[in-house]
Structures are given as C-alpha cells and as structure tokens.
Amino acid sequence: MSTPRAASPRRSHADWMMLLDRAAAEAPGLAAFAEAALDTVRLALKPAWVGLGLRGSERVFLLGDEPLAEVLQEMLALTSDALPAPKQPVGGPWFTLNDSPPAVEACLRKGGLQAACRVARAGRDHGLLVLGPRARRAAYREEDRELCELLAARLALVASEESARAEARRLREALVAAEGLAAVGRMAAGLAHEIRNPLVSIRTFTQLLPERHQDEEFRSSFHDLTLSEIDRITSLVGELLRLFEDWPSSACQVMVREVEFAVG
C-alpha cells in the first residue's frame, strides 16, 4: 500500500480510505479487508501497537500485534452492559482511557492501550479495533478518531455482508436437505409398499401351512413363493443400501423412521 503525499490530516485520512477501498477490491473478503485496515491504521496513525478482533460468520479473527490477543479476546467477551450501544448506525463509539466503561478501561490498561473503536452495525457487534500509544505519547486527534470510525464502519459493513452471505448459504443448504428428505420420504413409502406385498404373501401361506401340510403341491408352491419373495425383499433392501451408502447418517435415520411408519 503506497503512502499518500503530505496534506492536512483529514485530507490525508481520506486518501488512506481510498487506498484501503482499492486494496479491498483487489482482495475481497473479511479477512483480507481486516488485514488491509490494520495496515492503514499502522501507516496513517503510527501507533506503538494495534489489534483487531472480529466476529466473522463462522470464526473469530484476532489480528495485529500478538501480545494483544488475550486482551482482544477479553474485550470481545464483554457483555452488552459493558459496551453501550453505538451512537451511529455504523461504526463507533470511540473509547479512551479517560472516557470508557469500567470493564473497557480495565482491558485498555491491561493491554497498554490508549483507545478502542467499536465495530458495530445496526445494533449488532462485530468486534473492536484497539490502539496503543502514539510516538511521544501524543494524543489521538479528532481526525484520527474519524479515520478509525470510518474504518470501523467499513469493517462492520463487510462483516455484515459476509454474515448475510453465510446465512443465505446455510438456508440454501437447509432447503436442499429438506427437499432431499421429502424425496426420501416419498421413496420410503413406495419401498415400504413394495416390501409389504411379499411379506403379506408369505404370511398368508404360513397361516395356511398347518392345515395343508400334507398337500405336496401346496408345500411346493409355498417353498417356491417364499424363496421368490425373500429374494425380492433382499434385492429391494440391497438397492436401498447402495443408494444411501454415501448419505449422512441423519438422513438415513429419517429414512428408517419413514419405512417403519409406512410398514407399521
């Protein structure tokens, strides 16, 4: 990432945001954008150390200087009571040692941090950006705060979009699974019917066997029919096993319940 030419702080920060957006376009995704955001903070504000904790759609990202990992985890675990709702629809609020809830202040002091910016959107927390002291312990200016809140807003937007995509993917997978299970149920009912027919024939001949045991023709028919129907059932069960040998166990359990219901 190239460095903007010297200008007023706000103009320089605007240039940094343009460079960040360009970097994000070249490497889309929350993890890549978060890394680019940290690089922007390091180059623009030059803190002694910086860290970023983000709750992604499927995992938590802890980025930045390694010693801050424990503090970031503690701050991400803070309850909503410790972190007030953001004042803006996206980004903020900005916390400092002299202006933060007690739980946040304790974490800032533990990590040797000077400020933190909440990453949130529409009332939903996505993480925190934390900053160590600047060179010569210079205070962060209002325009530095604006840059961090802009970064937090962009991070919250990217995190929200990733969460929405992940949720849409889960819904699609659930729909496919539901449609598949519905098809399994219909097929199970058909198979149950195919299995029941030979069982009924075997049952009928078995009930008549005591009365017609002396009838050689009956015994021969019973023998042939029983073997034929058992072979038919065995063939159906074999096809069923081959069809579902690669299916998840949960789907196979549903199928078994459907067969039991249809037969019973």
XYZ file of N, CA, C and O in Angstrom, residues 97-185:
356
model
N -8.941 5.894 27.537
C -8.714 5.587 28.958
C -9.545 6.471 29.878
O -9.991 6.039 30.934
N -9.747 7.719 29.479
C -10.469 8.663 30.329
C -11.956 8.732 30.029
O -12.681 9.488 30.678
N -12.399 7.985 29.031
C -13.811 8.059 28.632
C -14.262 6.698 28.120
O -14.416 6.496 26.921
N -14.454 5.757 29.049
C -14.898 4.423 28.663
C -15.527 3.729 29.874
O -15.231 4.091 31.022
N -16.396 2.745 29.656
C -16.965 1.986 30.769
C -15.858 1.302 31.563
O -14.779 1.020 31.022
N -16.087 1.023 32.841
C -15.034 0.437 33.688
C -14.423 -0.841 33.119
O -13.206 -1.020 33.168
N -15.261 -1.746 32.577
C -14.728 -3.011 32.049
C -13.814 -2.755 30.851
O -12.783 -3.419 30.691
N -14.189 -1.792 30.004
C -13.359 -1.460 28.848
C -12.063 -0.791 29.306
O -10.975 -1.101 28.808
N -12.161 0.123 30.254
C -10.975 0.810 30.770
C -9.981 -0.188 31.353
O -8.765 -0.079 31.129
N -10.484 -1.202 32.069
C -9.599 -2.206 32.667
C -8.841 -2.971 31.579
O -7.644 -3.242 31.711
N -9.523 -3.306 30.506
C -8.867 -4.020 29.410
C -7.846 -3.130 28.699
O -6.764 -3.582 28.323
N -8.190 -1.853 28.519
C -7.254 -0.924 27.883
C -5.971 -0.812 28.695
O -4.857 -0.847 28.147
N -6.104 -0.678 29.997
C -4.922 -0.558 30.853
C -4.111 -1.855 30.849
O -2.879 -1.834 30.828
N -4.786 -2.975 30.873
C -4.094 -4.263 30.872
C -3.261 -4.444 29.603
O -2.152 -4.983 29.655
N -3.779 -3.993 28.479
C -3.060 -4.142 27.220
C -2.148 -2.985 26.883
O -1.544 -2.985 25.799
N -2.052 -1.991 27.770
C -1.234 -0.814 27.460
C -1.788 -0.057 26.280
O -1.034 0.508 25.477
N -3.114 -0.013 26.184
C -3.777 0.620 25.052
C -4.233 2.024 25.397
O -4.465 2.352 26.566
N -4.385 2.835 24.372
C -4.811 4.209 24.581
C -6.240 4.449 24.118
O -6.923 5.329 24.641
N -6.698 3.661 23.136
C -8.043 3.885 22.605
C -8.570 2.600 21.961
O -7.818 1.678 21.648
N -9.870 2.581 21.791
C -10.519 1.457 21.113
C -11.728 1.993 20.366
O -12.357 2.966 20.783
N -12.047 1.366 19.265
C -13.200 1.773 18.473
C -14.054 0.536 18.214
O -13.558 -0.481 17.716
N -15.299 0.651 18.564
C -16.218 -0.469 18.414
C -16.623 -0.646 16.944
O -16.924 0.325 16.247
N -16.620 -1.895 16.478
C -17.056 -2.223 15.113
C -18.475 -2.788 15.235
O -18.678 -3.906 15.700
N -19.460 -1.997 14.840
C -20.855 -2.416 15.002
C -21.684 -1.845 13.861
O -21.338 -0.828 13.262
N -22.807 -2.517 13.611
C -23.713 -2.068 12.557
C -25.131 -2.481 12.917
O -25.383 -3.631 13.240
N -26.040 -1.513 12.860
C -27.455 -1.770 13.134
C -27.648 -2.471 14.473
O -28.448 -3.388 14.605
N -26.871 -2.032 15.480
C -27.016 -2.595 16.813
C -26.343 -3.932 17.027
O -26.424 -4.500 18.118
N -25.667 -4.445 16.023
C -25.001 -5.745 16.156
C -23.497 -5.553 16.245
O -22.894 -4.902 15.399
N -22.881 -6.135 17.284
C -21.435 -6.034 17.467
C -20.708 -6.984 16.527
O -21.067 -8.149 16.409
N -19.657 -6.465 15.889
C -18.807 -7.303 15.044
C -17.375 -7.368 15.562
O -16.615 -8.238 15.133
N -16.994 -6.469 16.473
C -15.646 -6.540 17.007
C -15.143 -5.208 17.530
O -15.915 -4.262 17.764
N -13.834 -5.132 17.699
C -13.185 -3.940 18.241
C -11.833 -3.713 17.567
O -11.104 -4.658 17.281
N -11.531 -2.444 17.340
C -10.213 -2.008 16.881
C -9.545 -1.340 18.073
O -10.120 -0.434 18.673
N -8.352 -1.797 18.449
C -7.672 -1.240 19.623
C -6.339 -0.642 19.204
O -5.645 -1.170 18.321
N -5.971 0.467 19.867
C -4.766 1.219 19.503
C -3.873 1.430 20.719
O -4.344 1.840 21.786
N -2.590 1.188 20.530
C -1.618 1.516 21.558
C -1.250 2.993 21.498
O -1.768 3.743 20.663
N -0.355 3.437 22.358
C 0.043 4.855 22.363
C 0.783 5.243 21.098
O 1.432 4.414 20.456
N 0.697 6.520 20.756
C 1.417 7.042 19.595
C 2.835 7.438 20.010
O 3.184 7.452 21.191
N 3.635 7.752 19.018
C 5.004 8.204 19.292
C 4.972 9.416 20.207
O 4.135 10.309 20.059
N 5.876 9.441 21.163
C 5.984 10.518 22.158
C 4.684 10.681 22.949
O 4.399 11.759 23.480
N 3.884 9.610 23.000
C 2.637 9.623 23.785
C 1.681 10.716 23.346
O 0.859 11.221 24.130
N 1.773 11.108 22.077
C 0.864 12.143 21.562
C -0.562 11.611 21.579
O -0.817 10.432 21.326
N -1.505 12.495 21.888
C -2.912 12.096 21.944
C -3.463 11.911 20.530
O -2.998 12.538 19.572
N -4.440 11.048 20.421
C -5.129 10.889 19.144
C -6.040 12.091 18.919
O -6.784 12.512 19.814
N -5.990 12.642 17.702
C -6.764 13.842 17.385
C -8.170 13.458 16.928
O -8.489 12.294 16.701
N -9.023 14.461 16.796
C -10.390 14.235 16.352
C -10.413 13.592 14.958
O -11.212 12.701 14.692
N -9.519 14.037 14.079
C -9.493 13.457 12.737
C -8.993 12.006 12.765
O -9.368 11.191 11.911
N -8.146 11.661 13.763
C -7.724 10.265 13.915
C -8.917 9.396 14.336
O -9.088 8.275 13.850
N -9.703 9.951 15.239
C -10.914 9.255 15.652
C -11.856 9.062 14.457
O -12.431 7.981 14.290
N -11.987 10.080 13.631
C -12.857 9.977 12.456
C -12.374 8.872 11.525
O -13.180 8.114 10.979
N -11.033 8.782 11.345
C -10.492 7.731 10.487
C -10.834 6.352 11.054
O -11.281 5.459 10.320
N -10.645 6.174 12.356
C -10.923 4.878 12.972
C -12.405 4.526 12.870
O -12.766 3.363 12.628
N -13.269 5.522 13.033
C -14.701 5.241 12.955
C -15.115 4.930 11.510
O -16.013 4.113 11.276
N -14.446 5.567 10.540
C -14.702 5.208 9.148
C -14.263 3.765 8.868
O -14.966 3.001 8.207
N -13.079 3.426 9.392
C -12.592 2.056 9.232
C -13.547 1.071 9.889
O -13.864 0.014 9.323
N -14.020 1.417 11.096
C -14.944 0.540 11.809
C -16.239 0.367 11.030
O -16.811 -0.723 10.961
N -16.693 1.468 10.417
C -17.928 1.395 9.630
C -17.753 0.467 8.430
O -18.629 -0.348 8.116
N -16.604 0.592 7.743
C -16.359 -0.277 6.586
C -16.225 -1.729 7.032
O -16.733 -2.642 6.381
N -15.506 -1.955 8.128
C -15.346 -3.315 8.636
C -16.697 -3.923 9.018
O -16.970 -5.089 8.737
N -17.545 -3.109 9.669
C -18.863 -3.606 10.062
C -19.694 -3.958 8.837
O -20.422 -4.959 8.833
N -19.593 -3.135 7.798
C -20.341 -3.400 6.570
C -19.875 -4.699 5.912
O -20.699 -5.544 5.519
N -18.545 -4.879 5.815
C -18.014 -6.099 5.201
C -18.394 -7.326 6.030
O -18.775 -8.369 5.492
N -18.310 -7.203 7.377
C -18.679 -8.320 8.247
C -20.155 -8.655 8.114
O -20.541 -9.829 8.090
N -21.001 -7.618 8.016
C -22.439 -7.848 7.845
C -22.732 -8.553 6.531
O -23.565 -9.467 6.470
N -22.057 -8.110 5.470
C -22.272 -8.738 4.162
C -21.823 -10.191 4.176
O -22.490 -11.066 3.617
N -20.689 -10.465 4.833
C -20.215 -11.849 4.897
C -21.185 -12.713 5.705
O -21.477 -13.849 5.331
N -21.706 -12.164 6.813
C -22.676 -12.908 7.621
C -23.940 -13.183 6.822
O -24.516 -14.273 6.908
N -24.375 -12.183 6.037
C -25.579 -12.369 5.221
C -25.354 -13.451 4.165
O -26.232 -14.279 3.917
N -24.169 -13.447 3.548
C -23.871 -14.477 2.551
C -23.817 -15.859 3.194
O -24.318 -16.842 2.628
N -23.205 -15.935 4.384
C -23.121 -17.225 5.072
C -24.514 -17.729 5.450
O -24.810 -18.923 5.334
N -25.375 -16.817 5.921
C -26.740 -17.207 6.284
C -27.522 -17.667 5.060
O -28.267 -18.658 5.116
N -27.342 -16.962 3.936
C -28.014 -17.376 2.697
C -27.530 -18.748 2.262
O -28.329 -19.581 1.803
N -26.231 -19.003 2.427
C -25.691 -20.317 2.069
C -26.273 -21.411 2.970
O -26.645 -22.490 2.486
N -26.382 -21.123 4.266
C -26.960 -22.112 5.182
C -28.423 -22.381 4.847
O -28.888 -23.527 4.911
N -29.144 -21.328 4.492
C -30.553 -21.505 4.138
C -30.701 -22.345 2.876
O -31.589 -23.191 2.774
N -29.823 -22.078 1.882
C -29.871 -22.886 0.654
C -29.582 -24.351 0.951
O -30.258 -25.258 0.426
N -28.572 -24.589 1.787
C -28.237 -25.971 2.133
C -29.375 -26.645 2.889
O -29.669 -27.831 2.664
N -30.023 -25.879 3.799
C -31.150 -26.438 4.552
C -32.308 -26.759 3.617
O -32.992 -27.781 3.783
N -32.536 -25.882 2.628
C -33.620 -26.122 1.669
C -33.343 -27.371 0.837
O -34.245 -28.200 0.636
N -32.098 -27.505 0.373
C -31.736 -28.690 -0.408
C -31.903 -29.949 0.433
O -32.429 -30.968 -0.025
N -31.461 -29.861 1.712
C -31.595 -31.020 2.593
C -33.064 -31.365 2.833
O -33.446 -32.535 2.833
N -33.896 -30.309 3.026
C -35.325 -30.550 3.254
C -35.978 -31.180 2.031
O -36.792 -32.114 2.151
N -35.629 -30.675 0.845
C -36.183 -31.254 -0.380
C -35.723 -32.698 -0.547
O -36.491 -33.568 -0.978
N -34.441 -32.944 -0.205
C -33.925 -34.306 -0.312
C -34.636 -35.254 0.639
O -34.994 -36.373 0.277
N -34.876 -34.786 1.880
C -35.557 -35.631 2.854
C -37.007 -35.873 2.462
O -37.559 -36.950 2.720
N -37.636 -34.860 1.854
C -39.010 -35.053 1.382
C -39.049 -36.126 0.299
O -39.941 -36.990 0.284
N -38.059 -36.087 -0.611
C -37.984 -37.115 -1.647
C -37.721 -38.485 -1.043
O -38.283 -39.502 -1.471
N -36.871 -38.510 0.006
C -36.592 -39.763 0.700
C -37.873 -40.326 1.307
O -38.143 -41.531 1.247
N -38.688 -39.452 1.897
C -39.939 -39.899 2.496
C -40.870 -40.526 1.478
O -41.486 -41.571 1.739
